[in-house]
């Protein structure tokens, strides 16, 4: 553990030991951030001033303590130099001594390499764990889906007997989780992928004793994390900005949303990264669904030819300039792809053109 991690975790563990917050950890292959954000909105309505929702995508071993301490840092958009880290670490020490944690902490626990989840739960075990679903994400770093599931299952296995675990009935590995969970309260949510966030948030809120009226009120307004199922109703277009990241399951969920959208349907799909040896097959699977849902499929990146697109662009910069040949006023447009493809540039182009 490096100096930064040591300081951040010292401050976090000190405050947790003193303040004893109720820690809700969210893991899984898709919908982690959306579930976190929506659950946060419900809890904030039920328990004003008593809830902290981890910022953005702070879900790594260095990100989780930053989230717990209330830092708003985006490593994808900000480059933090040595002086920036000195300031953050000084503030973390002060927070460790003087900044009381709220009653509820809602945090993402992410995995990219084997052992990531085990390291997180070993350092900050949750009182409640939500495992949205295991999907083909980061497979290249693990070698198999079974190894991904084994790693993710550490999240639900870490919850103590008096805690709560929420899992997905449609998860292929649910039988494995049942053998590993020691928590006495297990909630199984039966949900389609595009409604995971709302249904998991609702299930967790009910466990915490929040009544249906408050849950309904919180969910009645549009709630979306940036770049995740974010609906942007522009003057010219109906834009579904799900550009933050992608894997096959989240692609298919996003296409389900596009299928229910008005007007012609345009799917702008970037390459999905870290899929290992099955990458070509998985891209073709998504392409088959896109072909059934969308009137026009536009591919972006190296593997996007496997979507069998109407048009393919080598990168997001060229797509952001050339896409307007293929879309017209009144279209519903889905933009989605892995972070490395930078699909947000296409979103920016469409927004600027569609106002």
Coordinates of C-alpha atoms in Angstrom, one line a residue:
X1 CA 0.0 0.0 0.0
X2 CA 1.5 3.4 -1.1
X3 CA 1.6 6.5 1.0
X4 CA -1.5 8.0 -0.6
X5 CA -3.6 4.9 0.2
X6 CA -2.2 4.6 3.7
X7 CA -3.2 8.2 4.5
X8 CA -6.7 8.0 2.8
X9 CA -7.5 4.7 4.5
X10 CA -6.2 5.8 7.9
X11 CA -8.6 8.8 7.8
X12 CA -11.5 6.7 6.5
X13 CA -11.1 3.9 9.0
X14 CA -10.7 6.3 11.8
X15 CA -13.9 8.1 11.0
X16 CA -15.8 4.8 10.5
X17 CA -14.6 3.5 13.9
X18 CA -15.8 6.7 15.6
X19 CA -18.9 7.5 13.6
X20 CA -20.1 4.0 12.8
X21 CA -22.0 4.8 9.6
X22 CA -24.1 2.2 7.8
X23 CA -22.1 1.2 4.7
X24 CA -23.9 0.2 1.6
X25 CA -21.6 -1.3 -1.1
X26 CA -22.7 -1.7 -4.7
X27 CA -20.9 -4.1 -7.1
X28 CA -21.5 -5.9 -10.4
X29 CA -20.9 -5.7 -14.1
X30 CA -23.4 -3.1 -14.9
X31 CA -25.5 -0.3 -13.3
X32 CA -23.3 0.2 -10.2
X33 CA -23.2 4.0 -10.5
X34 CA -26.8 4.4 -11.6
X35 CA -27.9 2.2 -8.6
X36 CA -25.8 4.3 -6.3
X37 CA -27.2 7.6 -7.6
X38 CA -30.8 6.5 -7.5
X39 CA -30.6 4.8 -4.1
X40 CA -28.9 8.0 -2.9
X41 CA -31.8 10.1 -4.0
X42 CA -34.3 7.9 -2.2
X43 CA -32.2 7.9 1.1
X44 CA -31.7 11.7 0.9
X45 CA -35.4 12.2 0.8
X46 CA -36.0 9.8 3.7
X47 CA -33.0 10.9 5.8
X48 CA -32.1 14.5 4.9
X49 CA -28.6 15.5 5.8
X50 CA -27.7 11.9 6.8
X51 CA -26.5 10.4 3.5
X52 CA -23.3 10.6 1.5
X53 CA -23.2 9.2 -2.0
X54 CA -19.7 8.4 -3.4
X55 CA -18.8 10.8 -6.2
X56 CA -18.7 9.7 -9.8
X57 CA -16.7 6.5 -10.5
X58 CA -14.6 6.4 -7.3
X59 CA -14.7 2.6 -6.8
X60 CA -11.1 1.5 -6.7
X61 CA -8.8 1.0 -3.7
X62 CA -7.8 4.6 -3.9
X63 CA -11.2 5.8 -5.0
X64 CA -13.4 4.3 -2.3
X65 CA -11.7 6.2 0.7
X66 CA -11.9 9.4 -1.4
X67 CA -15.6 8.7 -1.9
X68 CA -16.2 7.9 1.8
X69 CA -14.5 11.1 2.9
X70 CA -16.5 13.2 0.5
X71 CA -14.0 14.2 -2.1
X72 CA -15.3 15.0 -5.6
X73 CA -12.5 13.8 -7.9
X74 CA -12.8 12.5 -11.4
X75 CA -9.6 10.8 -12.5
X76 CA -10.9 10.6 -16.1
X77 CA -11.3 14.3 -16.4
X78 CA -8.7 15.7 -13.9
X79 CA -5.0 15.2 -13.9
X80 CA -3.9 15.5 -10.2
X81 CA -0.2 16.4 -9.9
X82 CA 2.0 16.2 -6.8
X83 CA 0.7 19.5 -5.4
X84 CA -2.9 18.4 -5.9
X85 CA -2.3 15.2 -4.0
X86 CA -0.5 17.0 -1.2
X87 CA -3.6 19.2 -0.8
X88 CA -6.0 16.2 -0.9
X89 CA -3.9 14.3 1.6
X90 CA -3.7 17.3 4.0
X91 CA -7.5 17.6 3.8
X92 CA -7.9 13.9 4.3
X93 CA -5.9 14.1 7.6
X94 CA -8.1 17.0 8.7
X95 CA -11.2 15.0 7.8
X96 CA -9.9 12.0 9.7
X97 CA -9.7 14.1 12.9
X98 CA -12.6 16.5 12.6
X99 CA -15.1 15.6 9.8
X100 CA -18.0 13.4 11.1
X101 CA -19.3 10.9 8.6
X102 CA -23.1 10.8 7.9
X103 CA -25.3 8.0 9.0
X104 CA -25.3 6.3 5.6
X105 CA -22.5 5.9 3.1
X106 CA -23.4 4.6 -0.4
X107 CA -20.3 3.4 -2.2
X108 CA -19.3 1.6 -5.3
X109 CA -16.9 -1.4 -5.0
X110 CA -15.3 -1.9 -8.4
X111 CA -13.1 -4.6 -9.8
X112 CA -10.6 -4.6 -12.7
X113 CA -8.0 -7.2 -11.6
X114 CA -8.3 -10.4 -9.5
X115 CA -8.3 -9.6 -5.8
X116 CA -9.7 -6.0 -6.1
X117 CA -13.0 -6.7 -4.3
X118 CA -11.5 -8.9 -1.6
X119 CA -9.0 -6.1 -0.8
X120 CA -11.9 -3.5 -0.6
X121 CA -14.2 -5.6 1.6
X122 CA -11.3 -6.6 3.8
X123 CA -10.5 -3.0 4.5
X124 CA -14.0 -1.6 4.6
X125 CA -16.6 -4.4 5.1
X126 CA -20.2 -3.3 4.2
X127 CA -23.4 -3.6 6.2
X128 CA -25.4 -4.1 3.0
X129 CA -24.2 -5.3 -0.4
X130 CA -25.9 -5.0 -3.7
X131 CA -24.6 -7.2 -6.5
X132 CA -26.4 -6.0 -9.6
X133 CA -25.4 -8.8 -12.0
X134 CA -22.3 -10.5 -13.3
X135 CA -21.6 -9.8 -17.0
X136 CA -18.8 -9.9 -19.6
X137 CA -16.8 -7.1 -18.1
X138 CA -13.0 -7.1 -17.6
X139 CA -12.9 -10.7 -18.8
X140 CA -9.5 -10.1 -20.5
X141 CA -8.0 -9.4 -17.1
X142 CA -9.4 -12.6 -15.5
X143 CA -9.4 -15.2 -18.2
X144 CA -13.0 -16.4 -17.7
X145 CA -16.4 -15.3 -16.5
X146 CA -16.2 -17.8 -13.6
X147 CA -13.1 -16.0 -12.3
X148 CA -15.0 -12.7 -12.6
X149 CA -17.9 -14.1 -10.6
X150 CA -15.6 -15.5 -8.0
X151 CA -14.0 -12.1 -7.4
X152 CA -17.4 -10.3 -7.4
X153 CA -18.9 -12.8 -5.0
X154 CA -16.4 -11.6 -2.3
X155 CA -18.7 -8.6 -2.0
X156 CA -21.7 -10.5 -0.8
X157 CA -19.7 -13.1 1.1
X158 CA -18.2 -10.3 3.2
X159 CA -21.5 -9.1 4.7
X160 CA -21.9 -10.3 8.3
X161 CA -24.9 -12.4 9.5
X162 CA -26.8 -9.3 10.8
X163 CA -26.3 -7.5 7.4
X164 CA -28.3 -7.6 4.1
X165 CA -27.4 -8.9 0.7
X166 CA -29.4 -8.0 -2.5
X167 CA -28.8 -10.1 -5.6
X168 CA -30.3 -10.5 -9.0
X169 CA -32.5 -13.6 -9.8
X170 CA -31.4 -13.4 -13.4
X171 CA -27.7 -13.6 -12.5
X172 CA -26.2 -16.8 -13.8
X173 CA -24.1 -17.2 -10.7
X174 CA -26.8 -16.8 -8.1
X175 CA -26.4 -20.4 -6.9
X176 CA -22.8 -19.7 -6.1
X177 CA -23.7 -16.6 -4.1
X178 CA -26.2 -18.5 -2.1
X179 CA -23.6 -20.9 -0.9
X180 CA -21.2 -18.1 0.1
X181 CA -23.6 -15.6 1.8
X182 CA -23.7 -15.7 5.6
X183 CA -26.0 -12.7 5.9
X184 CA -29.4 -13.9 7.2
X185 CA -31.4 -11.4 5.1
X186 CA -31.1 -12.0 1.4
X187 CA -33.3 -10.2 -1.1
X188 CA -33.5 -11.5 -4.7
X189 CA -34.6 -8.9 -7.3
X190 CA -36.1 -10.1 -10.6
X191 CA -35.4 -7.4 -13.1
X192 CA -34.6 -6.6 -16.7
X193 CA -31.2 -5.1 -17.1
X194 CA -32.4 -1.6 -18.0
X195 CA -34.4 -1.4 -14.7
X196 CA -31.7 -2.8 -12.4
X197 CA -30.8 0.5 -10.8
X198 CA -34.4 1.5 -9.9
X199 CA -35.4 -2.0 -8.8
X200 CA -32.3 -2.6 -6.7
X201 CA -32.6 0.9 -5.2
X202 CA -36.2 0.3 -4.3
X203 CA -35.4 -3.1 -2.7
X204 CA -32.6 -1.6 -0.6
X205 CA -34.8 1.3 0.5
X206 CA -37.5 -1.1 1.7
X207 CA -35.0 -3.1 3.7
X208 CA -34.0 0.2 5.4
X209 CA -37.6 0.8 6.4
X210 CA -38.4 3.6 3.9
X211 CA -42.1 3.6 3.0
X212 CA -43.4 3.1 -0.5
X213 CA -44.7 6.7 -0.8
X214 CA -41.2 8.2 -0.3
X215 CA -39.7 5.6 -2.7
X216 CA -42.3 6.5 -5.3
X217 CA -41.7 10.2 -4.8
X218 CA -38.0 9.9 -5.2
X219 CA -38.3 7.7 -8.3
X220 CA -40.9 9.9 -10.0
X221 CA -38.3 12.4 -11.3
X222 CA -35.7 11.6 -13.9
X223 CA -32.5 10.5 -12.1
X224 CA -29.3 9.6 -14.0
X225 CA -25.6 9.7 -13.5
X226 CA -23.6 11.6 -16.1
X227 CA -23.3 9.5 -19.3
X228 CA -25.4 6.7 -18.0
X229 CA -28.9 6.3 -19.4
X230 CA -29.0 10.1 -19.5
X231 CA -32.0 11.3 -21.6
X232 CA -31.3 14.6 -23.3
X233 CA -34.3 16.0 -25.1
X234 CA -32.8 18.4 -27.6
X235 CA -34.7 20.6 -30.0
X236 CA -33.8 18.3 -32.9
X237 CA -33.1 14.9 -31.3
X238 CA -34.0 12.6 -28.5
X239 CA -30.5 11.6 -27.2
X240 CA -29.8 8.7 -25.0
X241 CA -26.4 9.4 -23.5
X242 CA -25.1 6.1 -22.2
X243 CA -21.5 6.9 -23.3
X244 CA -19.7 6.4 -20.1
X245 CA -18.8 2.7 -20.6
X246 CA -20.0 -0.5 -22.2
X247 CA -20.1 -4.3 -22.1
X248 CA -22.5 -6.7 -23.9
X249 CA -25.1 -6.7 -21.2
X250 CA -25.2 -2.9 -20.8
X251 CA -25.3 -2.5 -24.6
X252 CA -28.3 -4.8 -24.8
X253 CA -30.0 -2.9 -22.0
X254 CA -29.4 0.4 -23.7
X255 CA -30.8 -1.0 -27.0
X256 CA -33.9 -2.0 -25.1
X257 CA -34.3 1.6 -24.1
X258 CA -33.7 2.8 -27.6
X259 CA -36.4 0.4 -28.9
X260 CA -39.0 2.2 -26.8
X261 CA -37.9 5.6 -27.9
X262 CA -39.8 7.8 -30.4
X263 CA -39.0 8.4 -34.1
X264 CA -36.3 6.7 -36.2
X265 CA -33.8 4.8 -34.0
X266 CA -30.1 5.4 -34.4
X267 CA -27.6 3.3 -32.5
X268 CA -24.1 4.8 -32.3
X269 CA -22.0 2.0 -30.9
X270 CA -18.3 2.1 -29.9
X271 CA -16.0 -0.9 -29.5
X272 CA -16.3 -2.8 -26.2
X273 CA -12.9 -3.3 -24.6
X274 CA -11.4 -5.9 -22.2
X275 CA -13.6 -8.8 -23.5
X276 CA -10.8 -11.3 -24.1
X277 CA -10.9 -14.0 -26.7
X278 CA -14.7 -13.8 -27.1
X279 CA -14.6 -10.2 -28.1
X280 CA -15.5 -10.8 -31.8
X281 CA -18.4 -13.1 -30.9
X282 CA -19.8 -10.7 -28.3
X283 CA -19.6 -7.7 -30.6
X284 CA -21.5 -9.8 -33.2
X285 CA -24.2 -10.6 -30.6
X286 CA -24.7 -7.0 -29.8
X287 CA -24.7 -6.2 -33.5
X288 CA -27.5 -8.7 -34.1
X289 CA -29.7 -7.0 -31.5
X290 CA -28.8 -3.5 -32.8
X291 CA -29.8 -4.6 -36.3
X292 CA -33.3 -5.6 -35.0
X293 CA -33.8 -2.4 -32.9
X294 CA -32.2 0.4 -34.9
X295 CA -33.0 1.9 -38.3
X296 CA -29.3 2.9 -38.6
X297 CA -26.3 1.4 -36.8
X298 CA -23.1 3.5 -36.7
X299 CA -19.9 1.8 -35.5
X300 CA -16.9 3.5 -33.9
X301 CA -13.5 1.9 -33.3
X302 CA -11.5 -1.2 -34.2
X303 CA -14.0 -4.0 -33.4
X304 CA -17.1 -2.1 -34.5
X305 CA -17.2 -3.8 -37.9
X306 CA -18.7 -6.8 -36.1
X307 CA -21.8 -4.8 -35.4
X308 CA -22.4 -4.9 -39.2
X309 CA -23.0 -1.1 -39.2
X310 CA -24.5 1.1 -41.8
X311 CA -21.3 3.2 -41.4
X312 CA -18.1 2.8 -39.4
X313 CA -15.8 5.5 -38.2
X314 CA -12.3 4.7 -36.9
X315 CA -12.6 7.0 -33.9
X316 CA -15.0 9.2 -32.0
X317 CA -13.5 12.5 -33.4
X318 CA -14.3 11.6 -37.0
X319 CA -17.7 10.2 -35.9
X320 CA -18.6 13.4 -34.1
X321 CA -18.0 15.2 -37.4
X322 CA -19.5 12.7 -39.8
X323 CA -22.5 11.4 -38.0
X324 CA -24.9 14.1 -39.3
X325 CA -25.0 12.5 -42.7
X326 CA -26.9 9.6 -41.1
X327 CA -29.3 11.3 -38.7
X328 CA -32.1 13.7 -39.1
X329 CA -34.4 15.8 -37.0
X330 CA -36.8 13.8 -34.8
X331 CA -34.5 10.8 -34.4
X332 CA -33.8 9.0 -31.2
X333 CA -30.1 8.5 -30.9
X334 CA -28.3 6.1 -28.6
X335 CA -24.6 6.7 -28.0
X336 CA -22.7 4.0 -26.1
X337 CA -19.2 2.4 -26.0
X338 CA -16.2 1.7 -23.8
X339 CA -14.5 4.6 -22.1
X340 CA -11.3 4.1 -24.1
X341 CA -13.3 5.0 -27.3
X342 CA -14.3 8.4 -25.9
X343 CA -17.9 8.3 -27.0
X344 CA -18.7 11.4 -25.0
X345 CA -17.1 13.4 -27.9
X346 CA -19.9 12.2 -30.1
X347 CA -22.5 13.2 -27.5
X348 CA -20.9 16.7 -27.3
X349 CA -21.2 17.0 -31.1
X350 CA -24.8 15.9 -31.2
X351 CA -25.8 18.3 -28.3
X352 CA -24.1 21.2 -30.0
X353 CA -25.8 20.4 -33.3
X354 CA -29.2 19.6 -31.8
X355 CA -29.9 22.7 -29.8

